[in-house]
């Protein structure tokens, strides 16, 4: 009997962590920052039906692809996209090497602190700023620039790091989906190499599961050492109709669930929900002027207009941030 | 005691499969189709050092990225690329809808069965054939065309399905790496949408881990139904210097191990081995005229010349197919 008891003891040591994990998955609330109600119920109901063996809606784990927009869906995008703040900081840092910028828009206005005039040039101005700040270096050098900025730059309103301005309920949602066999991807209009250096640490999403806009790059041997150089030329814009194209190109499989917050996500949600079987589409509606921002149809950043109408018509899940979320930002958690 | 015994029994049921897996991983040969010798030893030595906790060469699982060329590395590429056989079959199938092809090269020669004259037009001829056969339909329609072809077309020499002409030792290597926490990717000059429909079933590599060449696509609503249409325009060529660019663009992380067989893989191997820490590069040298094909420096398909020299200079692992592999194709297995 002694041998059997010893064996039992050993087995218990091995099995304990497993059974503990199972227990957690089954008994605790995986979405504690979501208020109880229709929104939370719709998420849980979808996940349960696609993961229940024998359910007519069961989806094998390999096909449980979920795609998330980033700006306004996983982290804040007001008063303007974080990547634009990054670009402006880079213009300031690079200005000493570019004396010609003092007489050249959009740089001249930017350096005077007049962002509004600088951006009055529209897409062309933004493109010039992006190319001047995002190209011309190796991919490794750019990665380090992003890491340094993310570790130090502060949001003008909250004074927090940009990576602290991620939505706690969405972090829980990402983890909940992964715990249920989903593979979570970012599909964002933002630059892919601006996101990859920190998405694994912040969202648990590894670089190879980040799809985004990109500029062209070139491989070359520099003094015999291989390098990839970033070129001042657009490669791919992962926004609007570009999102399903990006999903097809990078992931090669149609998602069964997609999460966005603006008209830029509409085609991704259309593509996702048009597939056969159970599908899920969710839109984060920014309704909380106090804890975050309230904006939709009239906003120049993250406009939500057509997608809001289509969400209502097609009964997609719409998060009312003010009422559905107990906590907004991760930094609010005590 | 009865309760304890019952508990022991239940725990044993749960633990048995786990301990069995552990036992297999530790005691059996994960690479049975590889002859013992330097080549096999170099693979096992690399995997053991990067997976041994506390080893100076230890690499965390998230960074264990391994990239594999496809044509000539995972499956046969002689007497010409399988995708070219596919394209030729498509030309025949589509000919009734294209009466003009009878008077137009490269189609006229192809339809007479004169592949040599058709391909004498070089890259331009190949591009015309690819565009005529790979574009103009939805991504879903193309996926089905590929699946049907792969399920029925036979290789002219062996009479086998193309997906049976995959290398048994490489399948074992893929599985061995995955069992050791590696994430395995294909990085091939072949069309990404020609590979994705079958790589998961044949290699255990899901669509989102396949990088390849691509044509442009467009999202649109067709009668209100979302579709992605394949356009007759090159998007990306994932060959030679395009391979590190593709790795950076799609995976966003430098591999620690890369596997190829031709000069088209040289830059991928350079990029992989130039990273810090332990790195592994392997070239499959086709030396077996009897069981497969013997070709290298003079071959028009899968030329291995510069990469063979660099492999020797840099002491990369070179597989001598004739002497290193007990079995070549999966269909040889009894």
XYZ file of C-alpha atoms in Angstrom:
668
model
C 0.000 0.000 0.000
C 2.919 2.338 0.681
C 3.936 2.257 -2.957
C 0.396 3.039 -4.049
C 0.159 5.963 -1.649
C 3.472 7.329 -2.859
C 2.243 7.022 -6.413
C -0.992 8.738 -5.486
C 1.017 11.559 -3.951
C 3.151 11.990 -7.064
C 0.139 11.897 -9.337
C -1.581 14.496 -7.211
C 1.391 16.799 -7.526
C 1.238 16.482 -11.294
C -2.503 16.688 -11.591
C -3.121 19.540 -9.138
C -2.068 22.398 -11.420
C -4.164 20.925 -14.252
C -7.321 20.517 -12.228
C -6.803 23.957 -10.719
C -6.712 25.465 -14.216
C -9.867 23.622 -15.178
C -11.616 24.812 -12.061
C -10.687 28.418 -12.721
C -11.917 28.229 -16.275
C -15.227 26.854 -15.172
C -16.103 28.727 -12.040
C -14.712 32.261 -12.096
C -15.809 35.193 -14.218
C -13.383 35.592 -17.098
C -14.737 39.065 -17.859
C -14.849 40.824 -14.467
C -14.573 44.349 -15.945
C -17.707 43.833 -18.022
C -21.020 44.681 -16.386
C -23.586 41.912 -16.552
C -26.084 42.443 -19.326
C -26.816 41.807 -22.982
C -23.368 42.734 -24.298
C -21.454 40.417 -22.005
C -24.068 37.696 -22.508
C -23.720 37.870 -26.289
C -19.956 37.328 -26.032
C -20.201 34.417 -23.627
C -23.068 32.809 -25.562
C -21.054 32.892 -28.788
C -17.906 31.469 -27.210
C -19.857 28.705 -25.484
C -21.706 27.584 -28.594
C -18.639 27.420 -30.852
C -16.602 25.567 -28.239
C -19.193 23.014 -27.130
C -18.439 19.600 -28.638
C -21.528 18.250 -30.345
C -23.126 21.686 -30.720
C -24.300 22.380 -34.284
C -22.228 25.577 -34.044
C -19.048 23.848 -32.875
C -15.889 25.191 -34.558
C -12.592 23.226 -34.433
C -9.843 25.135 -32.571
C -7.739 25.665 -35.727
C -10.569 27.711 -37.217
C -11.186 29.851 -34.139
C -9.622 32.983 -35.608
C -10.516 36.296 -33.948
C -9.344 39.636 -35.349
C -9.116 42.901 -33.432
C -8.703 46.428 -34.657
C -6.203 48.301 -32.450
C -6.815 52.098 -32.360
C -10.056 52.741 -30.473
C -10.684 49.016 -29.988
C -7.768 47.855 -27.844
C -6.249 51.206 -26.888
C -7.298 54.856 -26.998
C -7.121 56.866 -30.221
C -8.054 60.372 -28.994
C -7.317 63.227 -29.415
C -5.334 61.661 -32.261
C -3.759 58.298 -33.122
C -0.824 57.410 -30.862
C 1.293 56.704 -33.914
C 0.828 60.323 -34.971
C 2.070 61.477 -31.549
C 5.033 59.180 -32.119
C 5.665 60.729 -35.555
C 5.498 64.267 -34.149
C 7.969 63.387 -31.415
C 10.254 61.950 -34.086
C 10.051 65.137 -36.147
C 11.248 67.101 -33.128
C 14.036 64.607 -32.433
C 15.198 64.607 -36.055
C 14.859 68.367 -36.684
C 18.519 69.218 -35.889
C 19.544 66.983 -38.792
C 17.012 68.632 -41.132
C 17.540 72.424 -41.104
C 15.459 72.599 -44.333
C 12.334 71.641 -42.361
C 12.150 75.158 -40.914
C 10.983 76.422 -44.307
C 8.997 73.412 -45.400
C 5.458 72.304 -44.541
C 4.166 70.300 -42.786
C 7.409 70.291 -40.771
C 7.669 74.052 -40.232
C 4.295 74.274 -38.472
C 4.943 71.122 -36.492
C 8.203 72.452 -35.143
C 6.373 75.602 -34.059
C 3.947 73.364 -32.167
C 1.107 74.138 -34.558
C -0.178 70.634 -35.255
C -3.455 71.873 -36.691
C -1.860 73.854 -39.516
C 0.607 71.047 -40.180
C -2.189 68.501 -40.580
C -4.299 70.879 -42.685
C -2.362 69.411 -45.615
C -4.457 66.280 -45.164
C -3.281 62.802 -46.186
C -0.362 64.211 -48.155
C 0.993 66.006 -45.085
C 0.552 62.929 -42.910
C 2.283 60.765 -45.509
C 5.239 63.157 -45.622
C 5.518 63.117 -41.841
C 5.292 59.333 -41.715
C 7.885 58.807 -44.427
C 10.312 61.278 -42.861
C 10.041 59.572 -39.483
C 9.418 55.890 -40.298
C 11.794 55.217 -43.217
C 15.496 55.306 -43.964
C 16.709 53.058 -41.145
C 17.037 49.294 -40.628
C 14.084 47.384 -39.192
C 16.151 46.686 -36.086
C 16.893 50.378 -35.549
C 13.216 51.274 -35.995
C 12.161 48.603 -33.511
C 14.465 50.130 -30.912
C 13.134 53.655 -31.622
C 9.570 52.400 -31.046
C 10.522 50.547 -27.858
C 12.237 53.634 -26.448
C 9.260 55.869 -27.276
C 6.678 53.459 -25.874
C 8.693 53.198 -22.659
C 8.827 56.955 -22.118
C 6.254 59.041 -24.043
C 3.207 60.200 -22.085
C -0.336 60.818 -23.278
C -1.133 64.590 -23.210
C -4.428 64.145 -21.342
C -3.749 61.413 -18.792
C 0.006 61.671 -18.433
C 0.132 57.897 -18.752
C 2.252 55.746 -21.027
C 0.337 54.990 -24.226
C 0.550 51.271 -23.438
C -1.256 51.963 -20.151
C -4.162 53.419 -22.116
C -5.338 49.998 -23.228
C -8.825 48.829 -22.350
C -8.953 46.442 -19.393
C -12.216 44.785 -20.593
C -10.639 44.076 -23.976
C -7.551 42.528 -22.358
C -9.910 40.217 -20.476
C -11.742 39.430 -23.702
C -8.498 38.554 -25.500
C -7.471 36.251 -22.668
C -10.938 34.699 -22.479
C -10.918 33.901 -26.193
C -7.423 32.409 -26.022
C -8.411 30.309 -23.018
C -11.169 28.951 -25.250
C -8.832 27.917 -28.047
C -9.066 31.064 -30.162
C -6.041 32.496 -31.928
C -6.171 36.283 -31.526
C -4.885 38.638 -34.225
C -4.590 42.404 -34.540
C -5.785 43.779 -37.892
C -5.121 47.498 -37.691
C -4.686 50.507 -39.929
C -1.651 51.350 -37.807
C 1.875 50.537 -38.907
C 2.698 46.878 -38.370
C 6.252 47.657 -37.229
C 4.964 50.313 -34.856
C 2.818 47.679 -33.090
C 4.912 44.521 -33.118
C 7.591 45.679 -30.648
C 5.087 45.794 -27.762
C 1.884 43.829 -28.621
C 3.163 40.584 -27.120
C 3.959 42.190 -23.779
C 0.809 44.348 -23.632
C -1.858 42.195 -25.340
C -0.287 38.719 -25.390
C -0.367 38.893 -29.190
C 2.928 37.831 -30.799
C 4.409 39.731 -33.787
C 3.364 37.036 -36.266
C -0.278 37.654 -35.322
C -0.185 41.374 -36.038
C -1.462 42.604 -39.411
C -1.144 46.291 -40.217
C -0.204 48.938 -42.722
C 3.364 48.826 -43.965
C 5.978 50.579 -46.016
C 8.239 48.742 -48.455
C 11.508 47.254 -47.267
C 14.647 46.012 -48.968
C 17.140 43.321 -47.976
C 20.815 44.073 -48.485
C 24.264 43.187 -47.247
C 25.845 46.186 -45.500
C 29.584 45.485 -45.195
C 28.721 41.801 -45.452
C 26.087 42.032 -42.716
C 22.458 41.320 -43.707
C 20.035 44.162 -43.042
C 16.461 45.059 -43.942
C 16.083 48.731 -44.816
C 12.800 50.664 -44.512
C 11.971 52.566 -47.707
C 9.876 55.766 -48.045
C 7.179 54.052 -50.090
C 3.780 52.717 -49.042
C 3.449 48.925 -49.296
C -0.030 48.242 -47.929
C -2.825 50.215 -46.257
C -4.697 47.944 -43.875
C -7.871 49.986 -43.515
C -11.478 49.752 -44.747
C -11.564 47.410 -47.792
C -7.867 46.773 -47.097
C -8.735 44.893 -43.889
C -10.328 41.818 -45.497
C -7.538 41.921 -48.088
C -4.965 41.999 -45.276
C -6.722 39.184 -43.439
C -6.705 37.049 -46.563
C -3.103 37.896 -47.364
C -1.562 37.505 -43.916
C -3.835 35.043 -42.126
C -5.285 33.172 -45.093
C -8.355 32.109 -43.167
C -11.610 33.965 -42.565
C -12.119 34.950 -38.904
C -15.194 33.700 -37.048
C -15.170 36.751 -34.781
C -14.092 40.334 -35.393
C -13.879 43.401 -33.147
C -13.688 47.026 -34.214
C -14.894 50.525 -33.376
C -15.114 52.572 -36.557
C -16.108 52.690 -40.205
C -12.563 51.571 -40.967
C -13.560 48.186 -39.553
C -16.821 47.795 -41.473
C -15.478 45.617 -44.282
C -13.652 43.373 -41.803
C -16.919 42.817 -39.951
C -18.790 42.212 -43.220
C -16.179 39.702 -44.397
C -16.156 37.915 -41.036
C -19.922 37.610 -40.672
C -20.482 36.540 -44.293
C -18.812 33.177 -43.672
C -20.785 29.989 -43.036
C -21.653 28.900 -39.486
C -21.709 30.878 -36.264
C -20.113 34.327 -36.529
C -19.593 37.205 -34.154
C -19.111 40.915 -34.784
C -18.613 43.546 -32.093
C -18.231 47.304 -32.188
C -16.871 49.370 -29.312
C -18.991 52.530 -29.162
C -17.182 55.352 -27.378
C -19.930 56.764 -25.167
C -18.016 57.739 -22.061
C -16.935 61.402 -22.119
C -15.959 61.209 -18.485
C -13.689 58.183 -18.238
C -12.589 58.232 -21.893
C -14.098 60.135 -24.853
C -17.537 60.207 -26.444
C -17.499 60.291 -30.248
C -19.009 58.591 -33.254
C -20.614 59.939 -36.452
C -18.893 63.335 -36.561
C -15.424 62.435 -35.338
C -12.463 62.860 -37.706
C -10.560 60.208 -35.728
C -12.324 56.864 -35.487
C -15.557 57.932 -37.190
C -18.349 55.461 -36.476
C -21.276 56.118 -38.784
C -22.044 53.555 -41.488
C -20.776 50.724 -39.324
C -23.106 51.802 -36.497
C -26.105 51.676 -38.835
C -25.055 48.308 -40.207
C -24.454 46.962 -36.695
C -28.026 47.844 -35.755
C -29.474 46.413 -38.968
C -27.508 43.174 -38.633
C -27.781 42.904 -34.844
C -24.059 42.933 -34.250
C -23.000 43.467 -30.648
C -22.415 47.150 -29.828
C -20.514 47.923 -26.628
C -21.847 50.967 -24.824
C -18.597 51.845 -23.123
C -20.194 53.951 -20.419
C -22.646 51.301 -19.298
C -20.976 48.035 -20.286
C -17.513 48.601 -18.833
C -16.796 48.694 -15.095
C -13.232 49.759 -15.768
C -11.959 51.435 -18.920
C -8.171 51.705 -18.763
C -5.792 49.207 -17.207
C -4.230 51.971 -15.086
C -7.539 52.465 -13.242
C -7.202 49.025 -11.677
C -6.135 49.272 -8.064
C -9.132 3.312 1.394
C -11.707 2.577 -1.264
C -12.096 6.263 -1.955
C -8.368 6.676 -2.287
C -8.120 3.768 -4.667
C -10.937 5.149 -6.786
C -9.189 8.497 -6.846
C -5.949 6.834 -7.811
C -7.710 5.069 -10.656
C -9.232 8.306 -11.963
C -5.939 10.147 -11.708
C -4.206 7.338 -13.550
C -6.700 7.620 -16.395
C -5.978 11.311 -16.670
C -2.251 11.088 -16.240
C -1.581 8.053 -18.427
C -1.788 9.836 -21.790
C 0.423 12.639 -20.488
C 3.144 10.390 -19.140
C 2.988 8.307 -22.322
C 3.664 11.414 -24.395
C 6.542 12.375 -22.175
C 8.011 8.894 -22.460
C 7.781 8.944 -26.245
C 9.461 12.320 -26.466
C 12.328 11.164 -24.322
C 13.050 7.639 -25.408
C 12.202 7.101 -29.079
C 13.923 8.460 -32.147
C 11.983 11.457 -33.434
C 13.848 11.304 -36.744
C 13.689 7.619 -37.763
C 14.038 8.309 -41.498
C 17.361 10.072 -40.973
C 20.487 7.879 -40.971
C 22.690 8.353 -37.944
C 25.614 10.634 -38.673
C 26.814 14.218 -38.676
C 23.729 15.702 -40.323
C 21.230 14.227 -37.901
C 23.551 14.983 -34.987
C 23.777 18.649 -35.969
C 19.977 18.975 -35.928
C 19.528 17.247 -32.583
C 22.434 19.132 -31.012
C 20.932 22.480 -32.026
C 17.449 21.625 -30.785
C 18.790 20.329 -27.479
C 20.927 23.366 -26.771
C 18.230 25.952 -27.500
C 15.604 24.065 -25.476
C 17.711 23.248 -22.407
C 16.790 25.534 -19.519
C 19.928 27.122 -18.097
C 21.936 26.528 -21.267
C 23.700 29.697 -22.487
C 21.999 29.023 -25.842
C 18.492 28.635 -24.398
C 15.803 30.361 -26.493
C 12.312 31.069 -25.057
C 9.557 29.165 -26.930
C 8.024 32.356 -28.397
C 11.265 33.025 -30.255
C 11.685 29.493 -31.623
C 10.724 30.408 -35.177
C 11.750 27.970 -37.921
C 11.195 28.748 -41.605
C 11.088 26.197 -44.409
C 11.274 26.655 -48.134
C 8.717 24.414 -49.861
C 9.742 23.435 -53.431
C 12.713 21.066 -53.208
C 12.848 21.342 -49.404
C 9.523 19.860 -48.283
C 8.287 18.384 -51.573
C 9.766 17.559 -54.979
C 10.325 20.272 -57.580
C 11.467 18.219 -60.601
C 11.128 18.069 -63.567
C 9.408 21.421 -62.913
C 7.595 23.184 -60.051
C 4.275 21.534 -59.169
C 2.561 24.896 -59.419
C 3.621 25.068 -63.074
C 2.031 21.650 -63.686
C -1.079 23.052 -62.022
C -1.018 26.122 -64.290
C -0.619 23.965 -67.412
C -3.557 21.795 -66.390
C -5.591 24.966 -65.862
C -4.700 26.246 -69.336
C -6.084 23.011 -70.801
C -9.219 23.228 -68.675
C -9.841 26.884 -69.573
C -8.965 26.613 -73.289
C -12.567 26.075 -74.513
C -13.424 29.512 -73.080
C -10.379 31.097 -74.763
C -10.448 30.292 -78.499
C -7.945 33.120 -79.036
C -5.252 31.095 -77.236
C -4.836 28.885 -80.334
C -3.063 31.747 -82.057
C -1.300 33.263 -79.067
C 1.909 32.257 -77.307
C 2.647 30.846 -74.810
C -0.823 29.261 -74.866
C -0.697 27.932 -78.452
C 2.379 25.795 -77.802
C 1.092 24.639 -74.439
C -2.154 23.423 -75.950
C -0.146 21.446 -78.529
C 1.696 19.836 -75.614
C 4.927 21.654 -76.407
C 5.853 22.957 -72.970
C 9.446 23.668 -73.964
C 8.522 26.157 -76.699
C 5.869 27.729 -74.482
C 8.366 28.356 -71.696
C 11.032 29.602 -74.113
C 9.387 33.003 -73.569
C 10.992 32.995 -70.110
C 9.575 34.887 -67.154
C 7.171 36.844 -69.354
C 5.607 33.626 -70.664
C 5.357 32.153 -67.171
C 3.770 35.350 -65.855
C 1.173 35.275 -68.648
C 0.338 31.661 -67.865
C 0.089 32.351 -64.133
C -2.131 35.393 -64.562
C -4.455 33.620 -66.985
C -4.868 30.701 -64.597
C -4.567 32.226 -61.110
C -6.567 35.463 -61.398
C -10.090 36.610 -62.192
C -11.936 34.510 -59.606
C -12.784 34.878 -55.923
C -10.333 33.565 -53.339
C -12.887 30.937 -52.357
C -13.272 29.700 -55.929
C -9.484 29.509 -56.335
C -9.126 27.561 -53.094
C -11.570 24.970 -54.391
C -9.751 24.722 -57.752
C -6.485 24.039 -55.897
C -8.099 21.469 -53.623
C -9.611 19.609 -56.574
C -6.313 19.599 -58.454
C -4.273 18.454 -55.463
C -6.740 15.623 -54.859
C -6.513 14.292 -58.416
C -3.453 15.397 -60.433
C -0.615 12.890 -60.722
C 3.097 13.506 -61.042
C 4.326 12.508 -64.541
C 7.232 10.400 -63.281
C 5.886 8.621 -60.215
C 2.153 8.632 -60.954
C 1.632 9.801 -57.374
C -0.362 12.737 -56.046
C 1.891 15.765 -55.660
C 1.131 15.825 -51.952
C 2.509 12.289 -51.680
C 5.809 13.532 -53.050
C 6.724 15.203 -49.789
C 9.880 14.193 -47.968
C 9.299 11.845 -45.051
C 12.467 12.984 -43.199
C 11.326 16.607 -43.429
C 7.862 15.752 -42.045
C 9.628 14.150 -39.087
C 11.823 17.215 -38.707
C 8.781 19.541 -38.702
C 7.088 17.418 -36.041
C 10.287 17.159 -34.000
C 10.722 20.943 -33.972
C 7.078 21.510 -33.018
C 7.361 18.946 -30.220
C 10.234 21.084 -28.951
C 8.218 24.283 -28.874
C 9.127 25.635 -32.307
C 6.589 27.386 -34.501
C 7.115 26.142 -38.067
C 6.536 28.408 -41.076
C 6.739 27.929 -44.815
C 8.556 30.727 -46.654
C 8.326 29.795 -50.309
C 8.583 31.340 -53.749
C 5.378 29.473 -54.579
C 1.984 31.138 -54.535
C 0.675 31.520 -51.005
C -2.885 30.671 -52.043
C -1.650 27.629 -53.961
C -0.133 26.242 -50.750
C -2.548 27.202 -47.991
C -5.396 24.871 -48.993
C -3.324 21.752 -48.158
C -0.315 22.648 -45.963
C -2.169 22.058 -42.700
C -3.252 18.558 -43.710
C 0.074 17.571 -45.304
C 2.677 19.366 -43.172
C 0.726 20.353 -40.062
C 1.380 23.999 -40.963
C -1.750 26.202 -40.752
C -2.520 28.862 -43.403
C -1.444 31.716 -41.137
C 2.059 30.231 -41.000
C 2.504 30.118 -44.770
C 4.399 32.955 -46.454
C 4.642 32.969 -50.236
C 4.389 34.933 -53.437
C 1.061 36.586 -54.119
C -0.997 38.510 -56.606
C -3.060 41.533 -55.667
C -6.640 41.107 -54.476
C -9.620 43.386 -54.080
C -12.528 43.330 -51.620
C -15.962 44.083 -53.016
C -19.637 43.478 -52.412
C -21.095 41.322 -55.194
C -24.876 41.622 -55.014
C -24.430 42.588 -51.389
C -22.243 39.568 -50.648
C -18.625 40.257 -49.625
C -15.999 38.701 -51.882
C -12.251 38.947 -52.401
C -11.312 38.932 -56.076
C -7.924 37.830 -57.402
C -6.387 40.415 -59.760
C -3.915 39.792 -62.611
C -1.156 41.811 -60.977
C 1.870 40.708 -58.964
C 1.775 41.747 -55.295
C 4.914 40.159 -53.844
C 7.639 37.760 -55.000
C 8.852 35.742 -52.047
C 12.158 34.569 -53.490
C 15.866 35.351 -52.965
C 16.122 38.837 -51.313
C 12.307 38.729 -51.095
C 12.484 35.953 -48.491
C 13.910 37.985 -45.603
C 11.578 40.809 -46.645
C 8.629 38.368 -46.530
C 9.762 37.001 -43.175
C 9.938 40.497 -41.742
C 6.622 41.507 -43.266
C 4.559 38.429 -42.394
C 6.261 36.962 -39.327
C 7.884 40.076 -37.908
C 10.475 38.087 -36.021
C 13.819 36.708 -37.205
C 13.897 32.886 -37.366
C 16.485 31.007 -35.326
C 16.489 28.136 -37.839
C 15.944 28.065 -41.596
C 15.772 25.260 -44.129
C 16.163 25.505 -47.900
C 17.650 23.802 -50.930
C 18.582 26.404 -53.536
C 20.106 29.786 -54.230
C 16.588 31.182 -53.820
C 16.967 30.438 -50.103
C 20.409 31.999 -49.637
C 19.243 35.368 -48.297
C 16.808 33.676 -45.879
C 19.688 31.602 -44.495
C 21.938 34.676 -44.294
C 19.257 36.669 -42.480
C 18.530 33.819 -40.076
C 22.135 33.087 -39.159
C 23.100 36.758 -38.765
C 20.952 37.082 -35.633
C 22.427 36.931 -32.146
C 22.618 33.644 -30.227
C 22.442 30.065 -31.494
C 21.305 29.778 -35.116
C 20.793 26.890 -37.497
C 20.849 26.754 -41.299
C 20.277 23.632 -43.367
C 20.373 22.970 -47.095
C 18.843 19.882 -48.699
C 21.291 18.805 -51.420
C 19.569 16.651 -54.053
C 22.133 13.893 -54.579
C 19.920 10.875 -55.183
C 19.319 10.277 -58.905
C 17.809 6.889 -58.149
C 15.154 7.597 -55.512
C 14.623 11.275 -56.436
C 16.769 13.547 -58.645
C 20.392 14.651 -58.528
C 20.916 18.295 -59.391
C 22.639 21.427 -58.128
C 24.847 24.021 -59.833
C 23.577 23.590 -63.409
C 19.872 23.030 -62.793
C 17.369 25.575 -64.110
C 14.899 24.474 -61.428
C 16.191 24.765 -57.873
C 19.729 25.785 -58.770
C 22.086 25.308 -55.830
C 25.388 27.036 -56.498
C 26.234 30.128 -54.452
C 24.326 28.811 -51.453
C 26.326 25.555 -51.589
C 29.589 27.484 -51.485
C 28.374 29.692 -48.655
C 27.107 26.658 -46.740
C 30.576 25.128 -46.873
C 32.301 28.376 -45.937
C 29.946 28.994 -43.015
C 29.625 25.352 -41.932
C 25.869 25.215 -42.403
C 24.369 21.726 -42.365
C 24.104 20.206 -45.849
C 21.864 17.159 -46.233
C 23.287 14.595 -48.619
C 19.922 13.139 -49.597
C 21.366 9.870 -50.864
C 23.302 9.073 -47.714
C 21.417 10.946 -45.005
C 17.864 9.816 -45.758
C 16.629 6.251 -45.236
C 13.334 7.089 -46.902
C 12.758 9.930 -49.351
C 9.043 10.177 -50.140
C 6.192 9.476 -47.759
C 4.665 7.018 -50.243
C 7.707 4.734 -49.863
C 6.729 4.011 -46.264
C 5.267 0.535 -45.938
